[in-house]
XYZ file of C-alpha atoms in Angstrom:
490
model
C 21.327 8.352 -38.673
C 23.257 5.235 -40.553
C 26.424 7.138 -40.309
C 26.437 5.409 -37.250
C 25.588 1.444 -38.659
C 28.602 2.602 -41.015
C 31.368 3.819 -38.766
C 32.893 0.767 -38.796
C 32.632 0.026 -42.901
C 35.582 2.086 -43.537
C 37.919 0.435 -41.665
C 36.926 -3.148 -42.949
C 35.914 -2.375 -46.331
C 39.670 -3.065 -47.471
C 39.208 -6.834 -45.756
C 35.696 -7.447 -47.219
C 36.160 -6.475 -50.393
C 37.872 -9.614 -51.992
C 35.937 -11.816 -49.895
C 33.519 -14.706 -50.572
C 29.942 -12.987 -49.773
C 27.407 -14.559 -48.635
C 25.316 -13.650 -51.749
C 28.427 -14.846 -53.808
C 27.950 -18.247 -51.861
C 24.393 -18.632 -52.407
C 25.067 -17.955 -56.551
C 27.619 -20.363 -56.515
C 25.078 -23.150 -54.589
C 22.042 -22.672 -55.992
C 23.127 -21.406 -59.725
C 20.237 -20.598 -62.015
C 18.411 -23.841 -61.951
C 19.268 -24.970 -58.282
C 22.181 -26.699 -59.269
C 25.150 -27.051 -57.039
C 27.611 -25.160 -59.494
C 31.151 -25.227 -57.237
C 32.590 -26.242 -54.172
C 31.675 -23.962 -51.252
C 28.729 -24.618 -49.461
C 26.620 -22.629 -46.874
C 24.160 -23.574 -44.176
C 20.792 -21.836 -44.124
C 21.160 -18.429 -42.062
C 25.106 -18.060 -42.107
C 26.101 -14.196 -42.753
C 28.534 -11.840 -41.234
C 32.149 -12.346 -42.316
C 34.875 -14.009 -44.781
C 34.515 -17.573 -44.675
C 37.843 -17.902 -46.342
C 41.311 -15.257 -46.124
C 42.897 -14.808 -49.156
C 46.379 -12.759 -49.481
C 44.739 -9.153 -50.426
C 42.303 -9.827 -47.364
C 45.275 -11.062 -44.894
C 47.650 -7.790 -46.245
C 44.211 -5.283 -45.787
C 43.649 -6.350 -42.357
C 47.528 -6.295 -41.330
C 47.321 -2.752 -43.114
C 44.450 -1.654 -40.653
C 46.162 -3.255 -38.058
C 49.113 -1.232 -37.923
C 48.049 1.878 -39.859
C 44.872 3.007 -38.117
C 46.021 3.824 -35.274
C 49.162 5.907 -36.826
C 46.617 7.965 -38.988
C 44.462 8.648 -35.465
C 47.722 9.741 -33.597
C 49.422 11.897 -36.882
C 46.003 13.787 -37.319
C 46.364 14.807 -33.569
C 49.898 15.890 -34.593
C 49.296 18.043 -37.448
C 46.444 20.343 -35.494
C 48.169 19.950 -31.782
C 51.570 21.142 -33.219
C 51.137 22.359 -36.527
C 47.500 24.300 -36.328
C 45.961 21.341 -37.969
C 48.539 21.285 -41.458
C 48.796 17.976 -42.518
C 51.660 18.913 -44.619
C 53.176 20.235 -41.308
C 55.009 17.477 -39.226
C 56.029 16.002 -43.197
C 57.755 19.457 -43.540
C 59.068 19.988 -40.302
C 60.961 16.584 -40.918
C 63.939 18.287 -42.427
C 66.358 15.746 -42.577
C 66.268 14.443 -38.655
C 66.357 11.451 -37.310
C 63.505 8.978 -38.072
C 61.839 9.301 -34.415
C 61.255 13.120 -34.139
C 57.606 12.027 -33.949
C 57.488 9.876 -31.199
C 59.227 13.129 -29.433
C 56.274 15.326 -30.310
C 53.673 13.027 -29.517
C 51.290 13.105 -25.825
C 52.392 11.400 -23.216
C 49.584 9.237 -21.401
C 49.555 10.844 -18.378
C 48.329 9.819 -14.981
C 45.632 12.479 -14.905
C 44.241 11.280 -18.399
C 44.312 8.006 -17.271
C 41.396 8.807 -14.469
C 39.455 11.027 -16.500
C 39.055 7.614 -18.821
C 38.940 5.125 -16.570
C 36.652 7.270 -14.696
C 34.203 7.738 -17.881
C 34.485 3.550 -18.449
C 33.498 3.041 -14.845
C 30.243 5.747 -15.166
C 29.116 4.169 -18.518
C 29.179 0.760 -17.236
C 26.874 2.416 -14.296
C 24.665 3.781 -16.139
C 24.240 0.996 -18.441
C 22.606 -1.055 -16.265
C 20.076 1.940 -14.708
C 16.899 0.618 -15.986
C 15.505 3.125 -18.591
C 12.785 5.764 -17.382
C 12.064 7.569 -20.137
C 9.808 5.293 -22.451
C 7.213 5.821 -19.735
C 7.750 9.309 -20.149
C 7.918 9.676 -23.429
C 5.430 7.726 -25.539
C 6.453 7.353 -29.035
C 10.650 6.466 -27.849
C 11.097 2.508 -27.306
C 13.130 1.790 -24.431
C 13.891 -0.361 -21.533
C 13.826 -4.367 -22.507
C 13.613 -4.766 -25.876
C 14.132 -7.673 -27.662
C 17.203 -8.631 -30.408
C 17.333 -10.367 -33.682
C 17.173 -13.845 -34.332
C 20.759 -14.899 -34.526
C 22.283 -17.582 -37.121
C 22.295 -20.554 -34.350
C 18.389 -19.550 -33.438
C 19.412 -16.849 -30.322
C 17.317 -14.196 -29.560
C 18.544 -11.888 -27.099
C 17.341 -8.995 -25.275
C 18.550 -6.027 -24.470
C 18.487 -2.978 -21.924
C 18.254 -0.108 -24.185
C 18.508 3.235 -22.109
C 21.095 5.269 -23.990
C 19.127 8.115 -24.446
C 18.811 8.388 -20.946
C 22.493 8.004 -20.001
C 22.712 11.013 -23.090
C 20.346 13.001 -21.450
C 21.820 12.674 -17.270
C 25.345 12.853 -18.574
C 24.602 16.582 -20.953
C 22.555 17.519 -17.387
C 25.199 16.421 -15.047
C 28.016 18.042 -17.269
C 26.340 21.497 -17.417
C 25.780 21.622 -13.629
C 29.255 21.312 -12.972
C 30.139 23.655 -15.515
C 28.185 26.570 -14.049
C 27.331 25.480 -10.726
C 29.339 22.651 -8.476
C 32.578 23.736 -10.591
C 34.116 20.256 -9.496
C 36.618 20.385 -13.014
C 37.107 22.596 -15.963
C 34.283 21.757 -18.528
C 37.700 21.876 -20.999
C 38.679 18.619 -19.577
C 38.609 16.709 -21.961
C 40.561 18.748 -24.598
C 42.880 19.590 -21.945
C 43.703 15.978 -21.650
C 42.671 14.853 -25.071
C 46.376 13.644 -26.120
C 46.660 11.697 -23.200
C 42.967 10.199 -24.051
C 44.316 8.799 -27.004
C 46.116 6.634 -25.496
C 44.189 5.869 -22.690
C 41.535 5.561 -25.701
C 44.078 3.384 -27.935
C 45.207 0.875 -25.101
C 41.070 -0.018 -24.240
C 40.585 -0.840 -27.525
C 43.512 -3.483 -27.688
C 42.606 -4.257 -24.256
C 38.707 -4.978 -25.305
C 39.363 -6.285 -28.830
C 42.067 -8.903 -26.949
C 39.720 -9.904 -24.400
C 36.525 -10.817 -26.868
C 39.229 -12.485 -28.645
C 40.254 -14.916 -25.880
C 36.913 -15.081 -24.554
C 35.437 -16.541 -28.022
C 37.949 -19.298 -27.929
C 37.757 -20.360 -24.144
C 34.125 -19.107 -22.924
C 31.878 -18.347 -25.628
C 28.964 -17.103 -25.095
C 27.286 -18.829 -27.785
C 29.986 -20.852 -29.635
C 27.179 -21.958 -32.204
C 27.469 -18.527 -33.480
C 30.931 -17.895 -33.117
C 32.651 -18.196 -36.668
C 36.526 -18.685 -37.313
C 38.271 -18.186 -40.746
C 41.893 -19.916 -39.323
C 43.758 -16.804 -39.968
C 44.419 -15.441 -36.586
C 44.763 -11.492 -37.792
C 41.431 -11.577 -39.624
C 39.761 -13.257 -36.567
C 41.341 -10.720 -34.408
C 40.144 -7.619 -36.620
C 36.612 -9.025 -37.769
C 35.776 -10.891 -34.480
C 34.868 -14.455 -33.691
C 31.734 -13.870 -31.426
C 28.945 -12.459 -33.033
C 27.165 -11.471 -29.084
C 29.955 -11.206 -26.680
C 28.475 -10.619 -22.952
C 29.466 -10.943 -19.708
C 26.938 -12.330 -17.643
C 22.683 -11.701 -19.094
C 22.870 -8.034 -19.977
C 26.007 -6.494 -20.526
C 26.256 -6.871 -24.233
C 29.299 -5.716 -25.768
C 28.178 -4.855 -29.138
C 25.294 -2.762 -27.574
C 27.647 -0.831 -25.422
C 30.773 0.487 -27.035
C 28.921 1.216 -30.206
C 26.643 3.627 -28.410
C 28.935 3.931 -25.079
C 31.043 5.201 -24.238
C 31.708 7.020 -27.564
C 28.501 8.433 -28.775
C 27.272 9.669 -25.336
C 31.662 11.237 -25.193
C 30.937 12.463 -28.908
C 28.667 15.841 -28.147
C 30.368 15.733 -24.742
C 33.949 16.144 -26.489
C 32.372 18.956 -28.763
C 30.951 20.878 -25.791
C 34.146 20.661 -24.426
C 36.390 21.689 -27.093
C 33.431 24.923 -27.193
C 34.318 25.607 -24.028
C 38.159 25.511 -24.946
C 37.674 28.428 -27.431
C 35.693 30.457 -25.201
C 38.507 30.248 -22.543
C 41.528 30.958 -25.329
C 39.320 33.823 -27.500
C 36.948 35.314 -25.321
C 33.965 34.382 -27.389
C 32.632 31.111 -29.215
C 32.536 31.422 -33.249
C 29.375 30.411 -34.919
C 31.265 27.642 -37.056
C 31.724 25.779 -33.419
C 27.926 26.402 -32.603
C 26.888 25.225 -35.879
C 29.216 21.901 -35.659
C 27.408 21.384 -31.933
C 24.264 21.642 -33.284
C 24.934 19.448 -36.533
C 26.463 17.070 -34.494
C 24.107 16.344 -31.733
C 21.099 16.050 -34.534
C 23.145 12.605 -35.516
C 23.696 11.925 -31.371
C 20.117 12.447 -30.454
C 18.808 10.891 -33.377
C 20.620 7.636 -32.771
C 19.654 7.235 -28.982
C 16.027 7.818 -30.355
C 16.173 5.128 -32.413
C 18.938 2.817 -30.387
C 16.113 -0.123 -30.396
C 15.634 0.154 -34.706
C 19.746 -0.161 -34.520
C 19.927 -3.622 -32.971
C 18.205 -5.092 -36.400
C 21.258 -3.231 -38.133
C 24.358 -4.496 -39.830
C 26.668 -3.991 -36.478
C 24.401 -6.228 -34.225
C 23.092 -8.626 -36.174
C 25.795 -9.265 -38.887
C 29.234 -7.732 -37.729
C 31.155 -10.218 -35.119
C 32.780 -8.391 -32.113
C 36.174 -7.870 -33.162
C 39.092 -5.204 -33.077
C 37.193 -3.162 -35.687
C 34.310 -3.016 -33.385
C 36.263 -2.695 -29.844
C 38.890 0.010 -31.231
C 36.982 1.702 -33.792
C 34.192 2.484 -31.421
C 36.873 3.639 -28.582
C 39.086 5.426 -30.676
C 38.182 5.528 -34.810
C 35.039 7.358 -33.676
C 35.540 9.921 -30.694
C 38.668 10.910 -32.801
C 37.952 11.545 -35.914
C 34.278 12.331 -35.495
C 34.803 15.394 -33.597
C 37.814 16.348 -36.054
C 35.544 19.725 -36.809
C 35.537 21.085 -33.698
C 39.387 20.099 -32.953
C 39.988 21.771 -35.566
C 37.987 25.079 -34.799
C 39.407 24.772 -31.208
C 42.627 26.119 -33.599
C 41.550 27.228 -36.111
C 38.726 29.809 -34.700
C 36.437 30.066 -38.010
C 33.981 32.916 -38.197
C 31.117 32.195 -40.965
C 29.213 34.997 -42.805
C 25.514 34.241 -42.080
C 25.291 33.107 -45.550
C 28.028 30.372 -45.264
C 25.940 29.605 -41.696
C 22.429 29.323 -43.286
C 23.630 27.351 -46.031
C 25.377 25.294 -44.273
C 22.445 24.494 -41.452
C 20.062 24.301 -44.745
C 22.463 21.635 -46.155
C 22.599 19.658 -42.561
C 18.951 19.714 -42.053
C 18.063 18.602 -45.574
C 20.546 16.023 -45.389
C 18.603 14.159 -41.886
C 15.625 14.978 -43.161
C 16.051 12.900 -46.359
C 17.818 10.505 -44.475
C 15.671 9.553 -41.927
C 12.115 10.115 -44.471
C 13.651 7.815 -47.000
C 14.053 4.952 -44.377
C 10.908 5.857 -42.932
C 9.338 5.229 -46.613
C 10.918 1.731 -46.634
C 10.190 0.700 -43.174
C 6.109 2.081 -43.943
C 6.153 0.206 -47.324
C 7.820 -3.366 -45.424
C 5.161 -3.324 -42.338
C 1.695 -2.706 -44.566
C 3.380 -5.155 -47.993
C 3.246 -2.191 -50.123
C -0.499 -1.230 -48.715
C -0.298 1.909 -48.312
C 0.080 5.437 -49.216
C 3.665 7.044 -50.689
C 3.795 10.975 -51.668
C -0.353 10.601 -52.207
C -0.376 8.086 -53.944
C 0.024 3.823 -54.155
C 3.409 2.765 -54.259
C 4.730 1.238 -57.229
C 6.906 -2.052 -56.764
C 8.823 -4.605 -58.756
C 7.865 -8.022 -57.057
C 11.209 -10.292 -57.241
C 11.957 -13.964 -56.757
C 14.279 -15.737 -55.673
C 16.325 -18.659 -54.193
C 17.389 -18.822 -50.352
C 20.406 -20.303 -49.077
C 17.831 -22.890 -47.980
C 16.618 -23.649 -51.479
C 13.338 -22.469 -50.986
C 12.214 -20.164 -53.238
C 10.855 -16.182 -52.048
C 9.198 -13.138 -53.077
C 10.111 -9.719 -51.883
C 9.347 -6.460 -53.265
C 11.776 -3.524 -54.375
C 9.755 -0.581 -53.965
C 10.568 2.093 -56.887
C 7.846 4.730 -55.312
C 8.861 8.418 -53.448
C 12.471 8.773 -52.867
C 13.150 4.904 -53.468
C 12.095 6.070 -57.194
C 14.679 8.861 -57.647
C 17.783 6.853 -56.476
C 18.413 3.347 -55.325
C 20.264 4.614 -52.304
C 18.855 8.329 -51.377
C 18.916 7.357 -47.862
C 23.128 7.540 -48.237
C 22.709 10.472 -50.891
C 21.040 11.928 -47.140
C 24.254 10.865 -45.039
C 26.623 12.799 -47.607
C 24.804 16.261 -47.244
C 25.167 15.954 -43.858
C 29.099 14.698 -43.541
C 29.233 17.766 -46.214
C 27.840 19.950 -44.014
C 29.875 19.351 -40.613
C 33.019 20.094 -43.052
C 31.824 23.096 -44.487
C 30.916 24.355 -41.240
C 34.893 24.601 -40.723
C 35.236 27.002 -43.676
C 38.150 26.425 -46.524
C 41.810 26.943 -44.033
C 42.907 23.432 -44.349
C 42.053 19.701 -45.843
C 42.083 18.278 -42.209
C 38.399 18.375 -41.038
C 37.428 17.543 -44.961
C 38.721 13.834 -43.749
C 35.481 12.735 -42.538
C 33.633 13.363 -46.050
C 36.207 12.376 -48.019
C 36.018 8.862 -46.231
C 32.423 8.685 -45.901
C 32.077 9.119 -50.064
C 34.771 6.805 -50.674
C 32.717 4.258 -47.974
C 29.375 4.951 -49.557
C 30.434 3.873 -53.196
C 31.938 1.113 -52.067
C 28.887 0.145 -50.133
C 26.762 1.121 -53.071
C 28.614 -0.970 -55.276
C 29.060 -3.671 -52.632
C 24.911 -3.801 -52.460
C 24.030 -4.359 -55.788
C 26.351 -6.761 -56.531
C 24.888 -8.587 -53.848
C 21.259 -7.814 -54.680
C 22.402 -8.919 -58.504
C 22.971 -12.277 -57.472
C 20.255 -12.420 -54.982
C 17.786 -11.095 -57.538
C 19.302 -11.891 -61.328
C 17.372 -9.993 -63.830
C 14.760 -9.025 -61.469
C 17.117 -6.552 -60.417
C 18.053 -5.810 -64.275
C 14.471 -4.732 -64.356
C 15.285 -2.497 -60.971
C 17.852 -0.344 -61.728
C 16.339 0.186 -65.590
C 13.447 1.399 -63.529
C 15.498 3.780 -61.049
C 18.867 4.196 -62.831
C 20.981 6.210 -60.726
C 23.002 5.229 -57.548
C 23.049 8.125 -55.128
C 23.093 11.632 -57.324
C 19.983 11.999 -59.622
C 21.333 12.315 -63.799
C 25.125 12.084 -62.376
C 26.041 8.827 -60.401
């Protein structure tokens, strides 16, 4: 699913929002009759980042810089201390001194230190196992598979096998939990506040390195773009393909490993947590499982369709990429069944069925609305939507190249009963996960009270690109299909 492609949005949406865009750029260049119209220019192909850091862009990444991590470590507080009350360690305060925090948090210990570095080490492994299971299965694309074209004219390919690694990793971990008994399948919640800083320290470590490495050995410095403000290049990356040597691509790796392949890894564990403590497993922690490894399974299906998405061909390899996929996501992703791990929820089987009703609905509108876009794209609108032919607005305009283009904005199926029903999709599912918690505390609500915040902003963010891109072409568009994300409401 996108929620995925999007991870990352939330914690640069404060930096890009006051930003020159590229669609900005092109306005500004072109202007309605060609005409340049200011004083930034753009060379055909350039996306990705700020070209420019103004003072709300240099404050929002400082923000990040230093805040991010503090939210990560005080939700781990509030459940691992206070049974997931965020008011708790606020309350608890009580007039002492200003560092009774740092008392209460983990410690990194030496044994969560292995279990880490031992995890980095396996993914790294299995990364380069070629992939097996595109002969196996015929409709999944695996093994080689070949990149975008870059701005400087790059095409790169990749090994794409996480599916693979998904499916030996569940296998291996199962076998040891009821067979070779090597370590307690509760690992990793037994360790987990010592992970976050193992987790915390990699993603300095890795966001440092690409940093250093775009500067002195590039690995294409043709697309390697700096703004001059060192924070923002630190945050939003320099390199837009990092690698070290022909295949180990680091864009490729830490957004799908290790974090995605840890996510229903964590969740299994933290299952197995509550079994040991209670006796039994609650439905609510079978439910989030479930949910959860839909979104896992679906994105290792379709890792290949990911590396034409906004994180590999757009986003540059930065600390928002390095961190957030090392500690923003394994963290705060799996905040449900933390949570549950504490809080033991049990769900009438009314909560449960609506809940699994609202999850499934969600993917399945996700994933048929992008399939309706992707059908409509390969045949140019030849073809057959909901039984019938697809209606279309055909748009012109001007690229950054000066040539002028046609493309179609299909207003057919679910394209026709929102502009962005394929978000409206992600929502009921980030819904979903929260409900499955039940109503004892805001905490595990987090993830969908970011994810709307992140989805208007990217809704809003869209059209104001599309608006410049397409002028009253898209005036046309969203007379046509008038509502963002909630049919008659938004």
């Amino acid at each position: 699913m996108q929620l995925h492609v999007l991870q990352q949005q939330f914690l640069t949406s404060m930096a890009q929002t006051r930003r020159v865009t590229r669609s900005q750029k092109e306005t500004v260049m072109n202007g309605q009759n060609g005409e340049v119209a200011g004083k930034h220019d753009i060379k055909p192909g350039e996306w990705g980042r700020a070209w420019e850091v103004d003072l709300g862009t240099y404050l929002g990444v400082v923000g990040l810089l230093m805040f991010a991590p503090l939210l990560v470590f005080y939700f781990f507080l509030s459940c691992d201390k206070y049974q997931c009350s965020l008011s708790g360690p606020i309350l608890d305060y009580n007039g002492g001194h200003v560092f009774y925090l740092w008392e209460l948090l983990p410690k990194a210990t030496w044994n969560a230190w292995k279990v880490g570095l031992i995890w980095l080490a396996y993914q790294v492994v299995q990364y380069f196992v070629p992939d097996v299971l595109h002969y196996i299965l015929p409709s999944y694309k695996g093994g080689v598979q070949l990149g975008a074209v870059t701005p400087a004219g790059n095409q790169m390919l990749y090994l794409v096998n996480g599916l693979q690694v998904w499916v030996v990793t569940h296998i291996l971990f199962f076998a040891n939990a009821f067979y070779f008994k090597l370590f307690s399948p509760t690992i990793v919640f037994d360790n987990w506040g010592g992970l976050l800083w193992v987790a915390n320290i990699t993603g300095y470590v890795v966001a440092t390195f690409a940093y250093v490495k775009a500067h002195f050995f590039p690995t294409s410095r043709e697309d390697c773009k700096f703004s001059g403000n060192v924070f923002y290049d630190y945050m939003m990356g320099v390199e837009l393909n990092p690698r070290i040597g022909k295949w180990f691509d680091f864009k490729l790796f830490f957004n799908g490993r290790p974090g995605i392949v840890a996510w229903t890894i964590i969740n299994l564990s933290f299952a197995f947590k509550q079994y040991e403590l209670y006796g039994h497993v609650t439905n609510s922690m079978i439910l989030v499982n479930i949910l959860h490894a839909i979104y896992v399974l679906d994105y290792f299906w379709n890792e290949t369709w990911y590396l034409n998405t906004i994180d590999i061909c757009h986003d540059h390899f930065g600390w928002y990429l390095g961190w957030g996929d090392c500690v923003w996501l394994p963290y705060l992703y799996t905040l449900q069944g933390f949570y549950l791990v504490y809080n033991p929820v049990i769900l009438s089987s009314l909560h449960c069925a609506i809940v699994l009703i609202l999850g499934l609905s969600g993917y399945y509108i996700f994933r048929d609305v992008n399939h309706q876009k992707d059908y409509f794209r390969r045949n140019d609108g030849n073809c057959i939507i909901w039984g019938k032919k697809p209606e279309y607005i055909q748009c012109r305009y001007t690229s950054s190249d000066g040539k002028q283009r046609q493309s179609k904005l299909l207003v057919s199926g679910w394209w026709g009963v929102t502009r962005h029903m394929n978000y409206t999709g992600d929502l009921m599912g980030s819904l979903a996960y929260c409900l499955a918690t039940g109503f004892g505390h805001l905490l595990p609500y987090f993830y969908i009270i970011y994810m709307t915040i992140l989805l208007v902003h990217r809704c809003l963010r869209d059209e104001h690109r599309c608006k410049c891109k397409y002028g009253k072409d898209w005036d046309v568009y969203t007379a046509r299909v008038p509502y963002r994300l909630i049919p008659g409401v938004f």
